[in-house]
PDB file of C-alpha atoms in Angstrom:
ATOM      1  CA  ALA G1417     -30.264 -29.974  42.756  1.00 73.00           C
ATOM      2  CA  GLN G1418     -32.509 -32.172  40.598  1.00 78.00           C
ATOM      3  CA  THR G1419     -30.379 -31.673  37.503  1.00 81.00           C
ATOM      4  CA  GLU G1420     -27.112 -32.452  39.272  1.00 83.00           C
ATOM      5  CA  SER G1421     -28.621 -35.591  40.822  1.00 86.00           C
ATOM      6  CA  LEU G1422     -29.688 -36.771  37.383  1.00 86.00           C
ATOM      7  CA  THR G1423     -26.570 -35.885  35.400  1.00 87.00           C
ATOM      8  CA  HIS G1424     -23.906 -36.007  38.153  1.00 87.00           C
ATOM      9  CA  LYS G1425     -22.511 -32.799  36.642  1.00 85.00           C
ATOM     10  CA  PRO G1426     -22.533 -29.213  37.976  1.00 80.00           C
ATOM     11  CA  PHE G1427     -25.545 -27.353  36.599  1.00 77.00           C
ATOM     12  CA  ALA G1428     -24.276 -23.788  37.153  1.00 76.00           C
ATOM     13  CA  SER G1429     -21.316 -22.046  38.731  1.00 74.00           C
ATOM     14  CA  HIS G1430     -23.369 -19.008  39.760  1.00 76.00           C
ATOM     15  CA  TRP G1431     -26.960 -18.613  40.885  1.00 78.00           C
ATOM     16  CA  VAL G1432     -28.932 -15.381  41.176  1.00 82.00           C
ATOM     17  CA  HIS G1433     -32.414 -14.994  42.585  1.00 82.00           C
ATOM     18  CA  THR G1434     -34.661 -12.912  40.353  1.00 83.00           C
ATOM     19  CA  ARG G1435     -37.914 -11.169  41.166  1.00 80.00           C
ATOM     20  CA  HIS G1436     -41.184 -12.721  40.021  1.00 82.00           C
ATOM     21  CA  LEU G1437     -41.816 -12.596  36.286  1.00 86.00           C
ATOM     22  CA  LEU G1438     -44.753 -10.582  34.987  1.00 90.00           C
ATOM     23  CA  VAL G1439     -46.485 -11.351  31.702  1.00 91.00           C
ATOM     24  CA  ASP G1440     -48.289  -8.523  29.908  1.00 87.00           C
ATOM     25  CA  GLY G1441     -48.160  -6.542  33.147  1.00 87.00           C
ATOM     26  CA  GLY G1442     -49.776  -9.195  35.348  1.00 88.00           C
ATOM     27  CA  LYS G1443     -49.306 -12.594  36.910  1.00 86.00           C
ATOM     28  CA  MET G1444     -48.885 -15.535  34.582  1.00 82.00           C
ATOM     29  CA  GLY G1445     -51.615 -18.172  34.741  1.00 78.00           C
ATOM     30  CA  LYS G1446     -53.463 -20.679  32.607  1.00 78.00           C
ATOM     31  CA  SER G1447     -56.790 -19.103  33.442  1.00 80.00           C
ATOM     32  CA  LYS G1448     -55.527 -15.803  32.017  1.00 80.00           C
ATOM     33  CA  GLY G1449     -54.307 -17.430  28.833  1.00 80.00           C
ATOM     34  CA  ASN G1450     -50.783 -16.148  29.285  1.00 82.00           C
ATOM     35  CA  ALA G1451     -49.010 -19.231  30.614  1.00 85.00           C
ATOM     36  CA  TYR G1452     -46.589 -19.349  27.705  1.00 89.00           C
ATOM     37  CA  THR G1453     -44.185 -22.231  27.153  1.00 88.00           C
ATOM     38  CA  LEU G1454     -41.037 -22.609  25.068  1.00 89.00           C
ATOM     39  CA  LYS G1455     -43.191 -24.326  22.451  1.00 91.00           C
ATOM     40  CA  ASP G1456     -45.279 -21.157  22.166  1.00 92.00           C
ATOM     41  CA  ILE G1457     -42.110 -19.121  21.687  1.00 92.00           C
ATOM     42  CA  LYS G1458     -40.873 -21.349  18.859  1.00 92.00           C
ATOM     43  CA  GLU G1459     -44.267 -21.536  17.177  1.00 93.00           C
ATOM     44  CA  LYS G1460     -44.239 -17.745  16.827  1.00 92.00           C
ATOM     45  CA  GLY G1461     -40.908 -17.927  15.026  1.00 91.00           C
ATOM     46  CA  PHE G1462     -38.576 -16.914  17.858  1.00 93.00           C
ATOM     47  CA  SER G1463     -35.430 -18.698  19.000  1.00 93.00           C
ATOM     48  CA  ALA G1464     -33.848 -19.562  22.325  1.00 92.00           C
ATOM     49  CA  MET G1465     -31.357 -16.732  21.747  1.00 94.00           C
ATOM     50  CA  ASP G1466     -34.237 -14.251  21.307  1.00 94.00           C
ATOM     51  CA  LEU G1467     -35.581 -15.335  24.684  1.00 94.00           C
ATOM     52  CA  ARG G1468     -32.149 -15.083  26.286  1.00 95.00           C
ATOM     53  CA  MET G1469     -31.832 -11.536  24.956  1.00 96.00           C
ATOM     54  CA  VAL G1470     -35.172 -10.645  26.571  1.00 95.00           C
ATOM     55  CA  TYR G1471     -33.836 -11.808  29.920  1.00 93.00           C
ATOM     56  CA  LEU G1472     -30.552  -9.936  29.472  1.00 95.00           C
ATOM     57  CA  GLN G1473     -32.351  -6.691  28.627  1.00 94.00           C
ATOM     58  CA  SER G1474     -33.793  -6.644  32.149  1.00 93.00           C
ATOM     59  CA  HIS G1475     -31.654  -6.484  35.292  1.00 93.00           C
ATOM     60  CA  TYR G1476     -32.097  -9.581  37.401  1.00 91.00           C
ATOM     61  CA  ARG G1477     -33.083  -7.508  40.456  1.00 91.00           C
ATOM     62  CA  SER G1478     -35.795  -5.631  38.565  1.00 91.00           C
ATOM     63  CA  GLN G1479     -39.381  -6.690  37.904  1.00 89.00           C
ATOM     64  CA  MET G1480     -39.286  -8.166  34.410  1.00 91.00           C
ATOM     65  CA  ASN G1481     -42.411  -7.885  32.285  1.00 92.00           C
ATOM     66  CA  PHE G1482     -42.553 -10.320  29.367  1.00 93.00           C
ATOM     67  CA  THR G1483     -44.490  -9.214  26.284  1.00 93.00           C
ATOM     68  CA  TRP G1484     -44.429 -10.386  22.691  1.00 94.00           C
ATOM     69  CA  GLU G1485     -43.329  -6.858  21.779  1.00 95.00           C
ATOM     70  CA  SER G1486     -40.266  -7.206  24.020  1.00 95.00           C
ATOM     71  CA  LEU G1487     -39.439 -10.514  22.337  1.00 95.00           C
ATOM     72  CA  GLU G1488     -39.770  -8.901  18.908  1.00 95.00           C
ATOM     73  CA  GLN G1489     -37.412  -6.114  20.003  1.00 94.00           C
ATOM     74  CA  ALA G1490     -34.939  -8.684  21.290  1.00 95.00           C
ATOM     75  CA  HIS G1491     -35.050 -10.438  17.917  1.00 93.00           C
ATOM     76  CA  THR G1492     -34.337  -7.120  16.178  1.00 92.00           C
ATOM     77  CA  ASN G1493     -31.468  -6.333  18.545  1.00 93.00           C
ATOM     78  CA  ILE G1494     -29.864  -9.695  17.812  1.00 93.00           C
ATOM     79  CA  ALA G1495     -30.053  -9.007  14.078  1.00 89.00           C
ATOM     80  CA  ARG G1496     -28.437  -5.614  14.610  1.00 90.00           C
ATOM     81  CA  ILE G1497     -25.571  -7.010  16.676  1.00 93.00           C
ATOM     82  CA  SER G1498     -24.872  -9.925  14.315  1.00 90.00           C
ATOM     83  CA  GLY G1499     -24.990  -7.565  11.330  1.00 86.00           C
ATOM     84  CA  PHE G1500     -22.548  -5.211  13.031  1.00 89.00           C
ATOM     85  CA  TYR G1501     -20.182  -8.093  13.724  1.00 90.00           C
ATOM     86  CA  ARG G1502     -20.206  -9.188  10.081  1.00 85.00           C
ATOM     87  CA  GLU G1503     -19.407  -5.644   9.010  1.00 83.00           C
ATOM     88  CA  LEU G1504     -16.451  -5.571  11.399  1.00 86.00           C
ATOM     89  CA  LEU G1505     -15.128  -8.744   9.774  1.00 84.00           C
ATOM     90  CA  GLN G1506     -15.619  -7.314   6.304  1.00 79.00           C
ATOM     91  CA  HIS G1507     -14.040  -4.002   7.261  1.00 78.00           C
ATOM     92  CA  ARG G1508     -11.011  -5.832   8.610  1.00 78.00           C
ATOM     93  CA  GLU G1509     -10.491  -7.516   5.238  1.00 75.00           C
ATOM     94  CA  THR G1510     -11.028  -4.257   3.340  1.00 71.00           C
ATOM     95  CA  VAL G1511      -8.472  -2.357   5.402  1.00 68.00           C
ATOM     96  CA  LEU G1512      -5.941  -5.197   5.256  1.00 67.00           C
ATOM     97  CA  ASN G1513      -6.149  -5.108   1.458  1.00 66.00           C
ATOM     98  CA  SER G1514      -5.607  -1.353   1.255  1.00 63.00           C
ATOM     99  CA  GLU G1515      -2.237  -0.088   2.445  1.00 55.00           C
ATOM    100  CA  SER G1516      -3.116   3.508   1.597  1.00 53.00           C
ATOM    101  CA  GLU G1517      -6.248   3.328   3.734  1.00 53.00           C
ATOM    102  CA  ILE G1518      -4.210   2.023   6.655  1.00 51.00           C
ATOM    103  CA  ALA G1519      -1.789   4.933   6.293  1.00 49.00           C
ATOM    104  CA  GLN G1520      -4.628   7.454   6.152  1.00 52.00           C
ATOM    105  CA  ALA G1521      -6.275   5.872   9.172  1.00 51.00           C
ATOM    106  CA  PHE G1522      -3.106   6.092  11.269  1.00 49.00           C
ATOM    107  CA  GLN G1523      -2.781   9.773  10.395  1.00 47.00           C
ATOM    108  CA  LYS G1524      -6.391  10.820  10.880  1.00 51.00           C
ATOM    109  CA  TYR G1525      -7.815   8.587  13.602  1.00 50.00           C
ATOM    110  CA  GLU G1526      -6.100  10.015  16.661  1.00 47.00           C
ATOM    111  CA  THR G1527      -7.630   8.328  19.688  1.00 46.00           C
ATOM    112  CA  ARG G1528      -7.952   4.745  18.366  1.00 57.00           C
ATOM    113  CA  THR G1529     -10.171   3.793  21.282  1.00 78.00           C
ATOM    114  CA  LEU G1530     -13.080   1.872  19.766  1.00 86.00           C
ATOM    115  CA  ALA G1531     -11.878  -1.434  21.248  1.00 89.00           C
ATOM    116  CA  SER G1532     -10.548  -0.173  24.569  1.00 89.00           C
ATOM    117  CA  GLY G1533     -13.616   2.001  25.110  1.00 91.00           C
ATOM    118  CA  PHE G1534     -15.894  -0.961  24.527  1.00 94.00           C
ATOM    119  CA  LYS G1535     -13.872  -3.264  26.770  1.00 93.00           C
ATOM    120  CA  ASN G1536     -13.724  -0.782  29.664  1.00 94.00           C
ATOM    121  CA  ASP G1537     -17.398   0.204  29.488  1.00 96.00           C
ATOM    122  CA  PHE G1538     -18.612  -3.387  29.069  1.00 97.00           C
ATOM    123  CA  GLU G1539     -16.595  -4.647  32.031  1.00 96.00           C
ATOM    124  CA  LYS G1540     -17.733  -1.690  34.144  1.00 97.00           C
ATOM    125  CA  ALA G1541     -21.376  -2.550  33.407  1.00 97.00           C
ATOM    126  CA  MET G1542     -20.923  -6.240  34.224  1.00 96.00           C
ATOM    127  CA  ASP G1543     -18.997  -5.420  37.402  1.00 96.00           C
ATOM    128  CA  ASP G1544     -21.957  -3.260  38.480  1.00 96.00           C
ATOM    129  CA  ASP G1545     -24.005  -6.150  39.891  1.00 93.00           C
ATOM    130  CA  LEU G1546     -24.263  -7.897  36.504  1.00 93.00           C
ATOM    131  CA  ASN G1547     -25.891  -4.918  34.802  1.00 96.00           C
ATOM    132  CA  THR G1548     -26.651  -6.750  31.555  1.00 96.00           C
ATOM    133  CA  PRO G1549     -28.989  -4.053  30.139  1.00 96.00           C
ATOM    134  CA  GLU G1550     -26.160  -1.526  30.389  1.00 97.00           C
ATOM    135  CA  SER G1551     -23.665  -3.966  28.866  1.00 97.00           C
ATOM    136  CA  ILE G1552     -25.933  -4.386  25.835  1.00 97.00           C
ATOM    137  CA  ALA G1553     -26.274  -0.608  25.607  1.00 96.00           C
ATOM    138  CA  VAL G1554     -22.467  -0.439  25.433  1.00 96.00           C
ATOM    139  CA  ILE G1555     -22.552  -2.690  22.359  1.00 96.00           C
ATOM    140  CA  PHE G1556     -24.989  -0.359  20.611  1.00 95.00           C
ATOM    141  CA  GLU G1557     -22.952   2.707  21.563  1.00 93.00           C
ATOM    142  CA  THR G1558     -19.893   1.031  20.007  1.00 93.00           C
ATOM    143  CA  MET G1559     -21.925   0.384  16.863  1.00 91.00           C
ATOM    144  CA  LYS G1560     -22.853   4.059  16.725  1.00 88.00           C
ATOM    145  CA  LYS G1561     -19.203   5.118  16.977  1.00 86.00           C
ATOM    146  CA  PHE G1562     -18.171   2.648  14.275  1.00 86.00           C
ATOM    147  CA  TYR G1563     -20.836   3.717  11.789  1.00 81.00           C
ATOM    148  CA  LYS G1564     -20.054   7.387  12.397  1.00 78.00           C
ATOM    149  CA  SER G1565     -16.408   6.755  11.550  1.00 74.00           C
ATOM    150  CA  GLN G1566     -17.425   5.217   8.206  1.00 68.00           C
ATOM    151  CA  THR G1567     -19.442   8.182   6.921  1.00 59.00           C
ATOM    152  CA  ILE G1568     -16.877  11.008   7.068  1.00 51.00           C
ATOM    153  CA  ASP G1569     -15.503  11.778   3.586  1.00 51.00           C
ATOM    154  CA  ASN G1570     -16.194   8.168   2.562  1.00 49.00           C
ATOM    155  CA  GLN G1571     -13.106   6.963   4.454  1.00 53.00           C
ATOM    156  CA  SER G1572     -12.415   4.893   7.508  1.00 58.00           C
ATOM    157  CA  PHE G1573     -10.782   6.517  10.514  1.00 60.00           C
ATOM    158  CA  ILE G1574     -10.320   3.333  12.533  1.00 67.00           C
ATOM    159  CA  VAL G1575      -6.950   1.608  12.411  1.00 72.00           C
ATOM    160  CA  ILE G1576      -6.684  -2.107  11.784  1.00 74.00           C
ATOM    161  CA  GLU G1577      -5.435  -2.912  15.316  1.00 77.00           C
ATOM    162  CA  ASP G1578      -8.522  -1.278  16.752  1.00 81.00           C
ATOM    163  CA  ILE G1579     -10.816  -3.258  14.455  1.00 83.00           C
ATOM    164  CA  VAL G1580      -9.110  -6.575  15.264  1.00 82.00           C
ATOM    165  CA  ASN G1581      -9.295  -5.920  19.002  1.00 87.00           C
ATOM    166  CA  THR G1582     -12.937  -4.838  18.746  1.00 89.00           C
ATOM    167  CA  ILE G1583     -13.779  -8.100  16.957  1.00 90.00           C
ATOM    168  CA  CYS G1584     -12.091 -10.099  19.721  1.00 90.00           C
ATOM    169  CA  TYR G1585     -13.811  -8.175  22.510  1.00 92.00           C
ATOM    170  CA  ILE G1586     -17.228  -8.429  20.832  1.00 94.00           C
ATOM    171  CA  GLU G1587     -16.810 -12.196  20.471  1.00 92.00           C
ATOM    172  CA  GLN G1588     -15.775 -12.527  24.119  1.00 92.00           C
ATOM    173  CA  ALA G1589     -18.618 -10.351  25.396  1.00 94.00           C
ATOM    174  CA  VAL G1590     -21.459 -11.645  23.229  1.00 95.00           C
ATOM    175  CA  ILE G1591     -20.629 -15.355  23.085  1.00 92.00           C
ATOM    176  CA  HIS G1592     -18.664 -16.192  26.224  1.00 90.00           C
ATOM    177  CA  ILE G1593     -20.081 -13.704  28.744  1.00 93.00           C
ATOM    178  CA  LEU G1594     -23.665 -13.029  27.621  1.00 94.00           C
ATOM    179  CA  GLY G1595     -24.026 -16.500  26.106  1.00 92.00           C
ATOM    180  CA  LEU G1596     -25.582 -15.260  22.867  1.00 93.00           C
ATOM    181  CA  GLU G1597     -24.637 -17.677  20.092  1.00 90.00           C
ATOM    182  CA  ILE G1598     -25.500 -15.216  17.327  1.00 89.00           C
ATOM    183  CA  LEU G1599     -22.177 -14.392  15.644  1.00 88.00           C
ATOM    184  CA  ASP G1600     -21.524 -16.028  12.296  1.00 74.00           C
ATOM    185  CA  THR G1601     -17.785 -15.754  11.687  1.00 59.00           C
ATOM    186  CA  GLU G1602     -18.048 -17.418   8.268  1.00 56.00           C
ATOM    187  CA  GLN G1603     -20.462 -15.018   6.613  1.00 57.00           C
ATOM    188  CA  THR G1604     -18.989 -11.916   4.992  1.00 63.00           C
ATOM    189  CA  ILE G1605     -20.676  -9.208   2.967  1.00 69.00           C
ATOM    190  CA  PRO G1606     -19.581  -8.817  -0.685  1.00 74.00           C
ATOM    191  CA  ARG G1607     -17.520  -5.707  -1.337  1.00 71.00           C
ATOM    192  CA  GLU G1608     -19.868  -4.499  -4.055  1.00 80.00           C
ATOM    193  CA  VAL G1609     -22.735  -4.523  -1.540  1.00 80.00           C
ATOM    194  CA  LEU G1610     -20.664  -2.580   0.997  1.00 75.00           C
ATOM    195  CA  ALA G1611     -19.836  -0.061  -1.738  1.00 77.00           C
ATOM    196  CA  LEU G1612     -23.558   0.447  -2.365  1.00 85.00           C
ATOM    197  CA  VAL G1613     -24.110   0.884   1.366  1.00 81.00           C
ATOM    198  CA  LYS G1614     -21.468   3.629   1.534  1.00 78.00           C
ATOM    199  CA  LYS G1615     -22.982   5.396  -1.474  1.00 85.00           C
ATOM    200  CA  ARG G1616     -26.381   5.264   0.199  1.00 87.00           C
ATOM    201  CA  GLU G1617     -24.994   6.735   3.434  1.00 80.00           C
ATOM    202  CA  HIS G1618     -23.562   9.664   1.474  1.00 83.00           C
ATOM    203  CA  ALA G1619     -26.866  10.147  -0.328  1.00 86.00           C
ATOM    204  CA  ARG G1620     -28.658  10.227   3.025  1.00 84.00           C
ATOM    205  CA  ASN G1621     -26.142  12.711   4.434  1.00 81.00           C
ATOM    206  CA  ASP G1622     -26.743  14.917   1.375  1.00 85.00           C
ATOM    207  CA  LYS G1623     -30.515  14.488   1.896  1.00 87.00           C
ATOM    208  CA  ASP G1624     -30.805  12.947  -1.567  1.00 90.00           C
ATOM    209  CA  PHE G1625     -33.544  10.575  -0.484  1.00 90.00           C
ATOM    210  CA  ALA G1626     -34.538   9.558  -4.015  1.00 91.00           C
ATOM    211  CA  GLU G1627     -31.006   8.277  -4.645  1.00 91.00           C
ATOM    212  CA  SER G1628     -30.981   6.707  -1.180  1.00 90.00           C
ATOM    213  CA  ASP G1629     -34.161   4.762  -1.965  1.00 91.00           C
ATOM    214  CA  ARG G1630     -32.773   3.687  -5.338  1.00 92.00           C
ATOM    215  CA  LEU G1631     -29.631   2.333  -3.690  1.00 91.00           C
ATOM    216  CA  ARG G1632     -31.724   0.560  -1.045  1.00 90.00           C
ATOM    217  CA  ASP G1633     -33.545  -1.271  -3.861  1.00 92.00           C
ATOM    218  CA  GLU G1634     -30.229  -2.139  -5.507  1.00 91.00           C
ATOM    219  CA  ILE G1635     -28.943  -3.531  -2.215  1.00 89.00           C
ATOM    220  CA  ALA G1636     -32.143  -5.553  -1.841  1.00 89.00           C
ATOM    221  CA  ALA G1637     -31.717  -6.922  -5.369  1.00 90.00           C
ATOM    222  CA  ALA G1638     -28.253  -8.117  -4.314  1.00 88.00           C
ATOM    223  CA  GLY G1639     -29.865 -10.131  -1.530  1.00 86.00           C
ATOM    224  CA  TYR G1640     -29.417  -7.824   1.483  1.00 84.00           C
ATOM    225  CA  ILE G1641     -31.781  -5.789   3.620  1.00 84.00           C
ATOM    226  CA  ILE G1642     -30.606  -2.474   5.059  1.00 84.00           C
ATOM    227  CA  GLU G1643     -32.492  -0.855   7.929  1.00 80.00           C
ATOM    228  CA  ASP G1644     -31.802   2.562   9.428  1.00 78.00           C
ATOM    229  CA  THR G1645     -31.496   2.874  13.211  1.00 70.00           C
ATOM    230  CA  SER G1646     -30.579   5.585  15.705  1.00 64.00           C
ATOM    231  CA  GLU G1647     -27.082   4.053  15.878  1.00 58.00           C
ATOM    232  CA  GLY G1648     -26.616   4.031  12.100  1.00 66.00           C
ATOM    233  CA  TYR G1649     -27.902   1.068  10.106  1.00 71.00           C
ATOM    234  CA  THR G1650     -28.049  -2.713  10.039  1.00 71.00           C
ATOM    235  CA  LEU G1651     -27.322  -4.899   7.032  1.00 75.00           C
ATOM    236  CA  ASN G1652     -28.535  -8.486   6.905  1.00 73.00           C
ATOM    237  CA  LYS G1653     -28.868 -11.129   4.237  1.00 74.00           C
ATOM    238  CA  SER G1654     -32.477 -11.557   3.152  1.00 74.00           C
ATOM    239  CA  ASN G1655     -34.123 -14.944   3.530  1.00 62.00           C
TER     240      ASN G1655
END
């Protein structure tokens, strides 16, 4: 009401009432030294999007407990999602430039459901009383499926239509629905770096960890950091 009186513009189209926020398991208060402000968040190197991710990772009806560890995890999750998006963009260009790979993909990838599976599961989560934690879990499950498809016989089994649709759905979900402005559509990963990443994945699958570590160092020398996760891996440009 105050904001609309000041700006004469609608502040929000929807309003939900959340439960009281906990901080480090207790009530927030100046006397306890845990009355954090946005300035405190920024001074520790976190962004507004990191904070938004923290909120989204907890259902609005649940008792949310803010910790610096949860903010750090949110920051990591954002890096993983943005890295996945950049790889989708790069994969789209790689497949478009390889007619033989497209033909192989059409023959071998039978279900072609990466995009439709994501769209259906994401919408189902959001329709379930705005279950944002589940919707984010759907993103990570889609990442897991994508990375798995890239490590079989060093070929892709996802057709170009599926990749294009997945890119569109990810943009819609992350930017327009969750409000996370974390996708950089301009940044692409050099092909030589992606080639090193694929070689490293094969080395890891063959349990050749010495070669895997060597390739990690080569990737780092090219200006990228690769981190292994339960869903596969993330690849981000180093600072």
